[in-house]
């Protein structure tokens, strides 16, 4: 079986340099050859012997091999790389961190790594023969040593990616069988030097896993637990091997795992380890001899050589199976786009444009999406930052994703789904209380669950309309002689795709006749003043002078509020007069029964920041006229704008508010509509027909509720969220905050070709100068394409390009995205072509 023979193109090398050029970028992941992660269910189960068996099989096939041991302890007395090198006759090498444990001037490897077709390399190493976290801590506590700081998980991951990229660059996979093995240290969840689980450290590689099980008494349980943990962390586990000392372990595991994607192989018992040298008995000479022994050519001891001989047929077959599994994976990934173009109907996508790009995602790696590289290049997975936050849903960094995924899996296993009507389960009740005690504090008393943002808005309108009618003495609901009801809203608003949500906004591309033939705009839609950074200051219609910063934008500005309120009152008076006239020539305008707003920022309307003074004035006038205030916080809520809610930034207490998107951190759909007690009371009555007759099959599904609870906890956790303190501090002081930095956004607004910049919380939006055409405009397509070349996956909103980080994104990542935006704007300005 031969590896894929695909030319190593300039494009592949360009991706390698690009994605390894920044401080923490993990690099592209080559699919030109099989890469396998070797995991152990426990220590002492034979991971390295399995690696050695595969290495020997590659050698017999006259292939090339890269073996990496990212973390090694007990070094150099213990060296798994030497064992593997002995099995395949290869060279050994060490990274700079491991090299410090060798004598000064000692060669770092026994052959030039650039020429070795089979190389076994140790990247990070410690002398104590304990777990990596304990070894690093022991070195740090030793006053006689001055060791380097323990490497963070991203550093280790980047080092692995660098070695894999270098292996690809040498092009050895073009000459036949080729394989890369990355062997973990200890068990699946054994801590890294920084304390994280290794199954999380290596997860972004998304390399298939070979799990070496425990064939001893008690090994079934630990192996099955390790298997489930790997699967739960998103690892594919196509192979499970174990050396059976307790007969029947393999069969028992096969029954537990069931038929499917995992091949289970039993091996003969492991060879006895070579006798350990007793340093005490030899007066310390064993430790002193360890380094010279390491520098000797690696050779297999008799026991290992015999075991490798007896398992040769197993590993030869396994080598072929690994290559075939890899080829199937690549073929499947490469076929997804073409098959999807024939079978899938995408939203917001013009299928008539055959040249429109389709991104193929293999996995998520923290805040990045592992995307299949260009077809003309060596197959690879390219990490692109998810700057559209997958339609504004993503709120978690890698650590937060693990926490939320774990919570969701536990709830799914415990509850599945259970009905939620006159019933209750703990995740739903805890989430309701958490939301009422945070974003609903001081005004909301009830939480209503629904599926998504659009349905949350629909139920909010039902609530507001009932409150409006009840306040006006409506009691006989069967008599329908009242006016038609409508909403008081804003031009440029968007509240979802369902028919009711479409009717409560002004005409737009989303609800025109070609999209929603039933559309009938039901209400009065005012044109709000918006603000943007231009030339380094916040400007907008009606402002007497530019505003210097966000603090000034959100300051009370009572004169502006008063002026806006007078204009709003005049518009409402005119509307009411027309409604009262009931002109025969045309239908009377509806009675305005709800004031529906996206607080602060209109998302789909182009990431427009509505003047806070205007929205405060509108809310005040609605209150004065007895119109319930409904805030659509589906996009703006839960730290998207750097605050718990848009209402908090405006200082408003609504009657009803809707939350979604960031609610579950972006894992599963779920929405909540919070309501005040007076709104809830309006639905009480003698008949069930008086109740709120609205619900969804998956209302308050436990998986979503558990995910939401974990997401809310992650946002607030200083241990998980590096921005938790800054966000909480800004919220406590009721101050606006942007993770992008006001000075950086102001600088961006001064660039040629930029018409305006909006930034708040996690959002950075750039409107391009000279662009027109609204949502249908392709003006931003060039910038979006350039961003993709610089490692950023973004989507345009007509002439607007936006980048969205999570509330948990580190400052360094934000800086890299800012730099990418500047480069993309410069590329388009300079007429840069495609990669």
Coordinates of C-alpha atoms in Angstrom, one line a residue, residues 269-832:
X269 CA 2.4 -10.3 26.0
X270 CA 5.0 -7.6 26.1
X271 CA 8.6 -8.5 26.5
X272 CA 10.2 -8.1 29.9
X273 CA 11.8 -4.7 30.4
X274 CA 15.6 -4.6 30.4
X275 CA 17.0 -4.8 34.0
X276 CA 17.1 -1.4 35.5
X277 CA 20.5 -0.1 36.7
X278 CA 20.6 0.6 40.5
X279 CA 22.3 3.9 40.9
X280 CA 22.6 3.5 44.7
X281 CA 24.2 0.1 44.4
X282 CA 26.7 1.4 41.8
X283 CA 27.5 4.5 43.8
X284 CA 25.7 6.8 41.5
X285 CA 27.5 5.5 38.4
X286 CA 24.3 4.6 36.6
X287 CA 23.1 8.2 36.4
X288 CA 26.5 9.3 35.3
X289 CA 26.5 6.7 32.6
X290 CA 23.1 7.6 31.3
X291 CA 24.3 10.3 29.0
X292 CA 27.1 8.4 27.3
X293 CA 24.7 5.5 26.8
X294 CA 22.2 7.8 25.2
X295 CA 24.9 8.9 22.7
X296 CA 25.7 5.4 21.6
X297 CA 24.0 4.1 18.5
X298 CA 20.5 2.8 19.4
X299 CA 20.1 -1.0 19.3
X300 CA 17.2 -3.2 20.3
X301 CA 17.7 -5.6 23.2
X302 CA 17.1 -9.3 22.6
X303 CA 13.7 -9.3 24.3
X304 CA 12.4 -6.4 22.1
X305 CA 13.9 -7.9 19.0
X306 CA 12.2 -11.2 19.6
X307 CA 8.8 -9.5 20.3
X308 CA 9.1 -7.4 17.2
X309 CA 9.8 -10.5 15.1
X310 CA 6.8 -12.3 16.5
X311 CA 4.5 -9.4 15.9
X312 CA 5.9 -8.5 12.4
X313 CA 2.8 -9.7 10.5
X314 CA 0.4 -7.9 12.8
X315 CA 2.3 -4.6 12.3
X316 CA 2.7 -5.1 8.6
X317 CA -1.0 -5.4 8.3
X318 CA -1.6 -2.5 10.6
X319 CA 0.7 -0.3 8.5
X320 CA -1.4 -1.0 5.5
X321 CA -4.6 -0.4 7.5
X322 CA -3.3 2.9 8.7
X323 CA -2.4 4.0 5.2
X324 CA -5.8 2.9 3.9
X325 CA -7.7 4.7 6.7
X326 CA -5.7 7.8 5.9
X327 CA -6.5 7.6 2.2
X328 CA -10.2 7.1 2.9
X329 CA -10.1 10.2 5.2
X330 CA -8.5 12.4 2.5
X331 CA -10.8 11.1 -0.2
X332 CA -13.8 11.8 1.9
X333 CA -12.7 15.3 2.8
X334 CA -11.8 16.1 -0.8
X335 CA -15.3 14.9 -2.0
X336 CA -17.3 16.9 0.5
X337 CA -17.5 20.1 -1.5
X338 CA -18.6 18.5 -4.8
X339 CA -21.1 16.2 -3.0
X340 CA -22.5 19.1 -1.0
X341 CA -22.9 21.3 -4.1
X342 CA -25.2 18.6 -5.5
X343 CA -27.1 17.6 -2.3
X344 CA -27.2 20.6 0.1
X345 CA -29.3 23.8 0.0
X346 CA -27.3 26.3 1.9
X347 CA -28.8 29.4 3.6
X348 CA -27.8 32.8 2.4
X349 CA -25.8 31.3 -0.5
X350 CA -26.3 31.9 -4.2
X351 CA -26.0 28.4 -5.8
X352 CA -26.0 29.8 -9.3
X353 CA -22.5 31.1 -8.7
X354 CA -20.5 28.0 -9.4
X355 CA -17.3 29.8 -8.5
X356 CA -18.4 30.8 -5.0
X357 CA -16.0 29.3 -2.4
X358 CA -17.1 26.5 -0.2
X359 CA -15.0 25.9 2.9
X360 CA -14.7 22.3 4.1
X361 CA -14.3 22.0 7.8
X362 CA -12.8 18.9 9.4
X363 CA -12.9 20.1 13.0
X364 CA -12.7 22.9 15.4
X365 CA -9.5 23.6 17.2
X366 CA -10.2 26.1 19.9
X367 CA -11.2 29.4 18.2
X368 CA -10.0 28.1 14.8
X369 CA -11.6 26.0 12.2
X370 CA -9.5 23.3 10.6
X371 CA -10.2 23.8 6.9
X372 CA -9.3 21.7 3.9
X373 CA -6.6 23.5 2.0
X374 CA -6.7 24.5 -1.7
X375 CA -7.2 21.6 -4.1
X376 CA -4.1 22.5 -6.0
X377 CA -1.9 22.0 -2.9
X378 CA -0.7 19.0 -1.0
X379 CA -3.7 18.0 1.1
X380 CA -3.7 19.8 4.4
X381 CA -5.8 21.2 7.1
X382 CA -5.4 24.9 7.5
X383 CA -6.4 26.5 10.8
X384 CA -8.5 29.6 10.1
X385 CA -9.6 31.9 12.9
X386 CA -13.4 31.7 13.1
X387 CA -13.9 35.5 12.8
X388 CA -17.6 35.3 12.0
X389 CA -18.0 33.3 15.2
X390 CA -20.0 30.8 13.2
X391 CA -22.9 33.2 12.8
X392 CA -22.1 35.0 16.1
X393 CA -22.7 31.9 18.2
X394 CA -19.1 31.2 19.4
X395 CA -18.1 32.4 22.8
X396 CA -15.6 29.9 24.1
X397 CA -11.8 29.4 24.0
X398 CA -10.4 25.9 23.9
X399 CA -10.6 25.4 27.7
X400 CA -14.2 26.7 27.7
X401 CA -15.2 24.3 24.9
X402 CA -13.9 21.4 26.9
X403 CA -15.9 22.4 30.0
X404 CA -19.1 23.0 28.0
X405 CA -18.7 19.8 26.0
X406 CA -18.3 17.8 29.1
X407 CA -21.3 19.3 30.8
X408 CA -23.5 18.7 27.7
X409 CA -22.3 15.1 27.3
X410 CA -23.2 14.4 30.9
X411 CA -26.7 15.9 30.5
X412 CA -27.3 14.0 27.3
X413 CA -26.3 10.7 28.9
X414 CA -28.5 11.4 32.0
X415 CA -31.6 12.9 30.5
X416 CA -31.6 12.5 26.7
X417 CA -34.7 14.7 26.2
X418 CA -37.7 15.1 28.5
X419 CA -40.9 17.1 28.0
X420 CA -41.0 20.5 29.6
X421 CA -44.7 21.5 30.2
X422 CA -45.8 21.3 33.8
X423 CA -42.6 19.4 34.4
X424 CA -39.1 20.4 35.6
X425 CA -35.6 19.2 35.6
X426 CA -32.6 20.6 37.4
X427 CA -30.6 22.0 34.4
X428 CA -33.6 24.0 33.2
X429 CA -34.4 25.4 36.7
X430 CA -30.8 26.2 37.4
X431 CA -30.4 28.0 34.0
X432 CA -33.7 30.0 34.6
X433 CA -32.5 31.1 38.0
X434 CA -29.0 32.0 36.6
X435 CA -30.4 34.2 33.9
X436 CA -33.0 35.8 36.1
X437 CA -30.3 36.6 38.7
X438 CA -27.9 38.1 36.2
X439 CA -29.2 39.8 33.0
X440 CA -32.8 39.7 34.4
X441 CA -31.9 41.0 37.9
X442 CA -34.2 43.8 39.1
X443 CA -36.8 43.4 36.4
X444 CA -37.5 39.8 35.2
X445 CA -39.2 37.2 37.2
X446 CA -39.9 34.5 34.6
X447 CA -37.9 32.6 32.0
X448 CA -39.5 31.0 28.9
X449 CA -37.5 28.5 26.9
X450 CA -37.5 28.2 23.1
X451 CA -35.3 26.9 20.3
X452 CA -33.6 29.9 18.7
X453 CA -33.5 33.6 18.5
X454 CA -36.3 34.0 16.0
X455 CA -38.7 31.9 18.1
X456 CA -37.6 33.7 21.2
X457 CA -38.7 37.0 19.5
X458 CA -42.0 35.5 18.4
X459 CA -42.9 34.5 21.9
X460 CA -41.7 37.9 23.2
X461 CA -44.2 39.6 20.9
X462 CA -47.0 37.4 22.1
X463 CA -46.1 38.4 25.6
X464 CA -45.9 42.1 24.9
X465 CA -49.2 42.1 22.9
X466 CA -51.1 40.4 25.7
X467 CA -49.7 42.9 28.3
X468 CA -50.6 45.8 26.0
X469 CA -54.2 44.5 25.7
X470 CA -54.6 43.6 29.3
X471 CA -53.4 47.1 30.4
X472 CA -56.2 48.5 28.3
X473 CA -58.9 46.3 29.9
X474 CA -59.3 43.6 27.2
X475 CA -61.1 40.7 28.8
X476 CA -63.3 39.1 26.2
X477 CA -60.6 37.5 23.9
X478 CA -63.3 36.0 21.6
X479 CA -64.5 39.4 20.5
X480 CA -62.1 40.7 17.8
X481 CA -63.2 44.2 17.3
X482 CA -59.9 46.0 18.3
X483 CA -57.3 47.5 16.1
X484 CA -54.6 45.5 14.4
X485 CA -51.5 45.4 16.6
X486 CA -48.0 46.3 15.4
X487 CA -44.6 47.1 16.7
X488 CA -42.5 50.3 17.2
X489 CA -39.2 49.4 15.7
X490 CA -36.2 50.7 13.8
X491 CA -35.1 50.8 10.1
X492 CA -32.3 48.3 9.5
X493 CA -33.5 45.9 12.2
X494 CA -33.5 42.2 11.9
X495 CA -35.2 39.8 14.4
X496 CA -35.1 36.4 12.6
X497 CA -36.4 34.5 9.6
X498 CA -39.7 33.2 10.8
X499 CA -42.8 34.9 9.3
X500 CA -43.8 36.8 12.4
X501 CA -40.3 38.1 13.0
X502 CA -40.1 39.2 9.4
X503 CA -43.3 41.2 9.8
X504 CA -42.0 43.2 12.7
X505 CA -39.3 44.9 10.7
X506 CA -39.2 47.4 7.9
X507 CA -38.9 46.2 4.3
X508 CA -35.5 44.8 3.6
X509 CA -33.8 42.3 1.3
X510 CA -34.7 39.6 3.8
X511 CA -38.5 40.1 3.7
X512 CA -39.1 41.4 0.1
X513 CA -41.5 39.7 -2.1
X514 CA -39.0 37.3 -3.6
X515 CA -38.2 36.0 0.0
X516 CA -41.4 36.5 2.0
X517 CA -44.5 37.0 -0.3
X518 CA -46.7 37.2 2.8
X519 CA -44.8 40.1 4.3
X520 CA -46.8 43.0 5.6
X521 CA -44.8 45.4 7.7
X522 CA -46.8 45.7 10.9
X523 CA -45.8 48.8 12.7
X524 CA -43.9 52.1 12.6
X525 CA -40.2 51.9 11.9
X526 CA -38.1 54.9 12.7
X527 CA -34.8 55.7 11.1
X528 CA -32.2 55.8 13.9
X529 CA -29.1 57.9 14.0
X530 CA -26.0 55.7 14.0
X531 CA -22.4 56.4 15.1
X532 CA -19.1 55.2 13.7
X533 CA -15.4 55.9 14.1
X534 CA -14.2 58.1 11.2
X535 CA -10.8 59.6 11.2
X536 CA -10.2 58.5 14.8
X537 CA -13.4 59.9 16.4
X538 CA -17.0 58.9 16.8
X539 CA -19.3 60.8 14.4
X540 CA -22.9 60.6 13.3
X541 CA -25.9 62.5 12.2
X542 CA -27.2 64.9 14.8
X543 CA -24.0 65.1 16.8
X544 CA -22.9 68.7 17.5
X545 CA -19.3 67.5 17.7
X546 CA -17.3 64.3 17.3
X547 CA -17.1 62.1 20.5
X548 CA -13.6 61.1 21.5
X549 CA -14.3 57.6 22.9
X550 CA -16.8 55.0 23.9
X551 CA -17.2 56.5 27.4
X552 CA -18.5 59.7 25.7
X553 CA -20.7 57.7 23.3
X554 CA -22.5 56.0 26.3
X555 CA -22.5 59.0 28.6
X556 CA -26.0 60.2 29.6
X557 CA -26.0 63.2 27.2
X558 CA -29.4 64.5 28.4
X559 CA -29.7 67.2 25.8
X560 CA -29.4 64.6 23.0
X561 CA -31.9 62.4 24.7
X562 CA -34.4 65.2 25.0
X563 CA -34.0 66.2 21.4
X564 CA -34.4 62.6 20.2
X565 CA -37.5 62.1 22.4
X566 CA -39.2 65.2 21.0
X567 CA -38.7 63.9 17.5
X568 CA -39.9 60.5 18.4
X569 CA -43.0 61.8 20.2
X570 CA -43.9 63.8 17.1
X571 CA -43.6 60.7 14.9
X572 CA -45.7 58.7 17.3
X573 CA -48.3 61.4 17.5
X574 CA -48.6 61.5 13.7
X575 CA -49.0 57.7 13.7
X576 CA -51.7 57.7 16.4
X577 CA -53.5 60.4 14.5
X578 CA -53.6 58.4 11.3
X579 CA -54.7 55.3 13.2
X580 CA -57.5 57.3 14.9
X581 CA -58.7 58.7 11.6
X582 CA -59.3 55.2 10.1
X583 CA -59.2 56.7 6.6
X584 CA -61.4 54.8 4.2
X585 CA -58.9 55.1 1.4
X586 CA -56.4 52.9 3.1
X587 CA -56.2 50.6 6.1
X588 CA -55.5 52.3 9.4
X589 CA -52.0 51.9 10.8
X590 CA -51.8 49.3 13.5
X591 CA -51.8 50.2 17.2
X592 CA -48.2 50.1 18.5
X593 CA -48.3 47.3 21.1
X594 CA -44.6 46.6 21.5
X595 CA -41.4 48.6 21.2
X596 CA -38.9 46.0 19.7
X597 CA -35.2 46.9 19.6
X598 CA -31.8 45.4 19.1
X599 CA -30.0 47.3 21.9
X600 CA -27.0 49.3 20.8
X601 CA -25.9 47.3 17.7
X602 CA -27.9 46.2 14.7
X603 CA -26.2 43.0 13.6
X604 CA -27.7 41.9 10.3
X605 CA -28.4 45.5 9.4
X606 CA -24.6 46.1 8.9
X607 CA -23.1 46.1 12.5
X608 CA -24.5 49.6 13.0
X609 CA -24.1 51.2 16.4
X610 CA -27.3 53.1 17.1
X611 CA -26.8 56.2 19.1
X612 CA -27.5 55.2 22.7
X613 CA -29.1 58.6 23.4
X614 CA -31.7 57.7 20.7
X615 CA -32.5 54.3 22.1
X616 CA -32.8 55.7 25.6
X617 CA -35.2 58.3 24.3
X618 CA -37.3 55.8 22.4
X619 CA -37.5 53.5 25.4
X620 CA -38.6 56.4 27.6
X621 CA -41.3 57.5 25.2
X622 CA -42.6 54.0 24.8
X623 CA -42.8 53.7 28.6
X624 CA -44.7 56.9 28.8
X625 CA -47.3 55.7 26.3
X626 CA -47.7 52.3 27.9
X627 CA -46.0 50.4 25.1
X628 CA -44.1 47.3 26.5
X629 CA -40.4 47.4 25.8
X630 CA -38.9 44.2 24.2
X631 CA -35.2 43.9 23.7
X632 CA -33.8 41.4 21.2
X633 CA -30.5 40.5 22.9
X634 CA -30.0 37.3 20.8
X635 CA -26.9 38.9 19.3
X636 CA -26.0 41.6 21.7
X637 CA -26.4 39.8 25.0
X638 CA -24.1 37.8 27.2
X639 CA -20.8 39.6 26.8
X640 CA -21.0 40.0 23.0
X641 CA -20.8 43.7 23.4
X642 CA -18.5 43.6 26.4
X643 CA -21.3 43.7 28.9
X644 CA -23.8 41.3 30.4
X645 CA -26.5 42.8 28.0
X646 CA -27.2 45.6 25.7
X647 CA -29.8 46.8 28.3
X648 CA -27.0 47.1 30.9
X649 CA -25.1 49.4 28.5
X650 CA -28.1 51.6 28.0
X651 CA -29.3 51.5 31.6
X652 CA -32.7 50.1 30.6
X653 CA -35.0 47.6 32.3
X654 CA -37.2 46.0 29.6
X655 CA -40.5 44.2 30.0
X656 CA -39.3 41.3 27.9
X657 CA -35.9 40.3 26.6
X658 CA -34.6 37.5 24.3
X659 CA -31.3 35.7 24.6
X660 CA -29.6 33.1 22.4
X661 CA -26.4 32.5 20.4
X662 CA -23.8 32.9 23.2
X663 CA -26.2 31.3 25.7
X664 CA -24.7 27.9 25.1
X665 CA -21.3 29.1 24.1
X666 CA -22.1 28.1 20.5
X667 CA -22.5 24.4 21.1
X668 CA -26.3 23.7 20.6
X669 CA -29.4 25.9 19.8
X670 CA -31.2 27.2 22.8
X671 CA -33.0 30.5 23.5
X672 CA -34.6 32.2 26.5
X673 CA -37.2 34.9 26.7
X674 CA -37.3 36.7 30.1
X675 CA -40.3 38.5 31.2
X676 CA -41.4 40.8 34.1
X677 CA -44.0 39.7 36.6
X678 CA -46.7 42.0 35.2
X679 CA -46.2 40.4 31.8
X680 CA -46.6 36.9 33.3
X681 CA -49.7 38.0 35.3
X682 CA -51.4 39.0 32.0
X683 CA -51.6 35.3 31.1
X684 CA -53.4 34.1 34.2
X685 CA -57.1 33.3 33.9
X686 CA -59.7 30.7 34.6
X687 CA -59.3 28.9 31.3
X688 CA -56.3 27.1 29.8
X689 CA -57.0 29.3 26.7
X690 CA -55.8 32.2 28.7
X691 CA -52.3 30.6 29.1
X692 CA -49.4 31.2 26.8
X693 CA -50.1 28.5 24.1
X694 CA -46.6 28.5 22.6
X695 CA -44.0 25.8 22.8
X696 CA -41.4 23.7 21.0
X697 CA -40.8 19.9 21.0
X698 CA -37.3 20.4 22.4
X699 CA -38.2 23.2 24.9
X700 CA -35.6 23.4 27.7
X701 CA -33.7 20.4 26.4
X702 CA -31.4 19.3 29.2
X703 CA -28.3 19.1 27.0
X704 CA -28.7 22.8 26.0
X705 CA -29.5 23.9 29.5
X706 CA -26.4 22.1 30.9
X707 CA -24.2 23.6 28.1
X708 CA -25.6 27.1 28.9
X709 CA -24.9 26.8 32.6
X710 CA -21.3 25.7 31.8
X711 CA -20.9 28.5 29.3
X712 CA -22.1 31.2 31.7
X713 CA -19.7 29.8 34.3
X714 CA -16.8 29.8 31.8
X715 CA -17.4 33.4 30.9
X716 CA -17.2 34.4 34.5
X717 CA -14.2 32.2 35.5
X718 CA -10.8 33.8 35.9
X719 CA -9.3 30.4 35.6
X720 CA -10.7 29.9 32.1
X721 CA -11.3 33.4 30.8
X722 CA -8.4 35.8 30.7
X723 CA -10.8 38.7 30.2
X724 CA -13.1 37.8 33.1
X725 CA -11.7 40.5 35.4
X726 CA -11.9 43.2 32.8
X727 CA -15.4 42.4 31.8
X728 CA -16.7 42.1 35.3
X729 CA -15.0 45.4 36.3
X730 CA -16.4 47.3 33.3
X731 CA -19.9 45.9 34.0
X732 CA -19.7 46.9 37.7
X733 CA -18.8 50.4 36.7
X734 CA -21.3 50.4 33.8
X735 CA -18.6 51.4 31.4
X736 CA -18.3 50.3 27.7
X737 CA -15.4 48.1 26.8
X738 CA -13.9 46.8 23.6
X739 CA -11.4 43.9 23.5
X740 CA -10.0 45.4 20.3
X741 CA -8.6 48.5 22.0
X742 CA -10.1 51.9 21.2
X743 CA -6.8 53.3 20.0
X744 CA -6.3 50.4 17.6
X745 CA -9.8 50.8 16.2
X746 CA -9.3 54.5 15.8
X747 CA -6.1 53.9 13.9
X748 CA -8.0 51.5 11.6
X749 CA -10.6 54.2 10.9
X750 CA -7.9 56.5 9.5
X751 CA -6.8 54.0 6.8
X752 CA -7.4 54.8 3.2
X753 CA -10.5 53.1 1.8
X754 CA -12.2 52.8 5.2
X755 CA -15.5 54.6 5.5
X756 CA -16.1 53.8 9.2
X757 CA -15.3 51.4 12.0
X758 CA -17.5 50.1 14.7
X759 CA -16.1 48.4 17.8
X760 CA -17.6 47.3 21.1
X761 CA -16.9 44.3 23.2
X762 CA -15.9 41.4 20.9
X763 CA -16.9 43.2 17.7
X764 CA -14.9 45.0 15.1
X765 CA -16.6 46.0 11.9
X766 CA -15.1 47.9 9.0
X767 CA -17.3 49.7 6.4
X768 CA -15.5 50.1 3.1
X769 CA -15.4 53.4 1.4
X770 CA -17.1 54.0 -1.9
X771 CA -19.1 50.8 -1.5
X772 CA -22.8 50.6 -2.2
X773 CA -25.5 48.1 -2.9
X774 CA -26.4 47.2 0.6
X775 CA -26.6 43.6 1.6
X776 CA -26.3 42.4 -2.1
X777 CA -23.0 44.3 -2.5
X778 CA -19.9 42.3 -3.3
X779 CA -17.7 45.2 -2.2
X780 CA -16.2 43.3 0.7
X781 CA -15.6 40.0 -1.1
X782 CA -12.0 41.0 -1.9
X783 CA -11.2 41.8 1.7
X784 CA -12.8 38.6 2.9
X785 CA -10.7 36.6 0.5
X786 CA -7.6 38.4 1.6
X787 CA -8.4 37.7 5.2
X788 CA -8.6 34.0 4.4
X789 CA -5.1 34.1 2.9
X790 CA -4.0 35.6 6.2
X791 CA -5.5 32.8 8.3
X792 CA -8.9 34.4 9.1
X793 CA -12.3 33.0 8.1
X794 CA -14.7 35.9 7.8
X795 CA -18.0 36.7 6.1
X796 CA -19.1 40.0 4.6
X797 CA -22.3 42.0 5.3
X798 CA -22.6 43.8 2.1
X799 CA -19.9 46.5 2.2
X800 CA -19.0 45.7 5.8
X801 CA -16.3 43.3 6.9
X802 CA -16.5 42.3 10.5
X803 CA -14.3 40.3 12.9
X804 CA -15.7 38.8 16.0
X805 CA -13.7 37.2 18.8
X806 CA -15.0 35.5 21.9
X807 CA -15.4 37.0 25.4
X808 CA -12.5 34.7 26.3
X809 CA -10.0 35.6 23.5
X810 CA -6.5 36.5 24.6
X811 CA -5.1 39.9 23.8
X812 CA -2.4 38.4 21.6
X813 CA -4.9 36.8 19.4
X814 CA -6.8 40.1 19.0
X815 CA -3.6 41.8 18.0
X816 CA -2.9 39.1 15.3
X817 CA -6.4 39.6 13.9
X818 CA -6.0 43.3 13.8
X819 CA -2.8 42.9 11.9
X820 CA -4.5 40.5 9.5
X821 CA -7.2 43.0 8.9
X822 CA -4.7 45.7 8.0
X823 CA -2.8 43.3 5.7
X824 CA -6.1 42.3 4.0
X825 CA -7.1 46.0 3.4
X826 CA -3.6 46.7 2.1
X827 CA -3.7 43.6 -0.2
X828 CA -7.0 44.7 -1.7
X829 CA -5.8 48.3 -2.1
X830 CA -2.7 47.0 -3.8
X831 CA -4.7 44.6 -6.0
X832 CA -3.2 41.4 -4.5

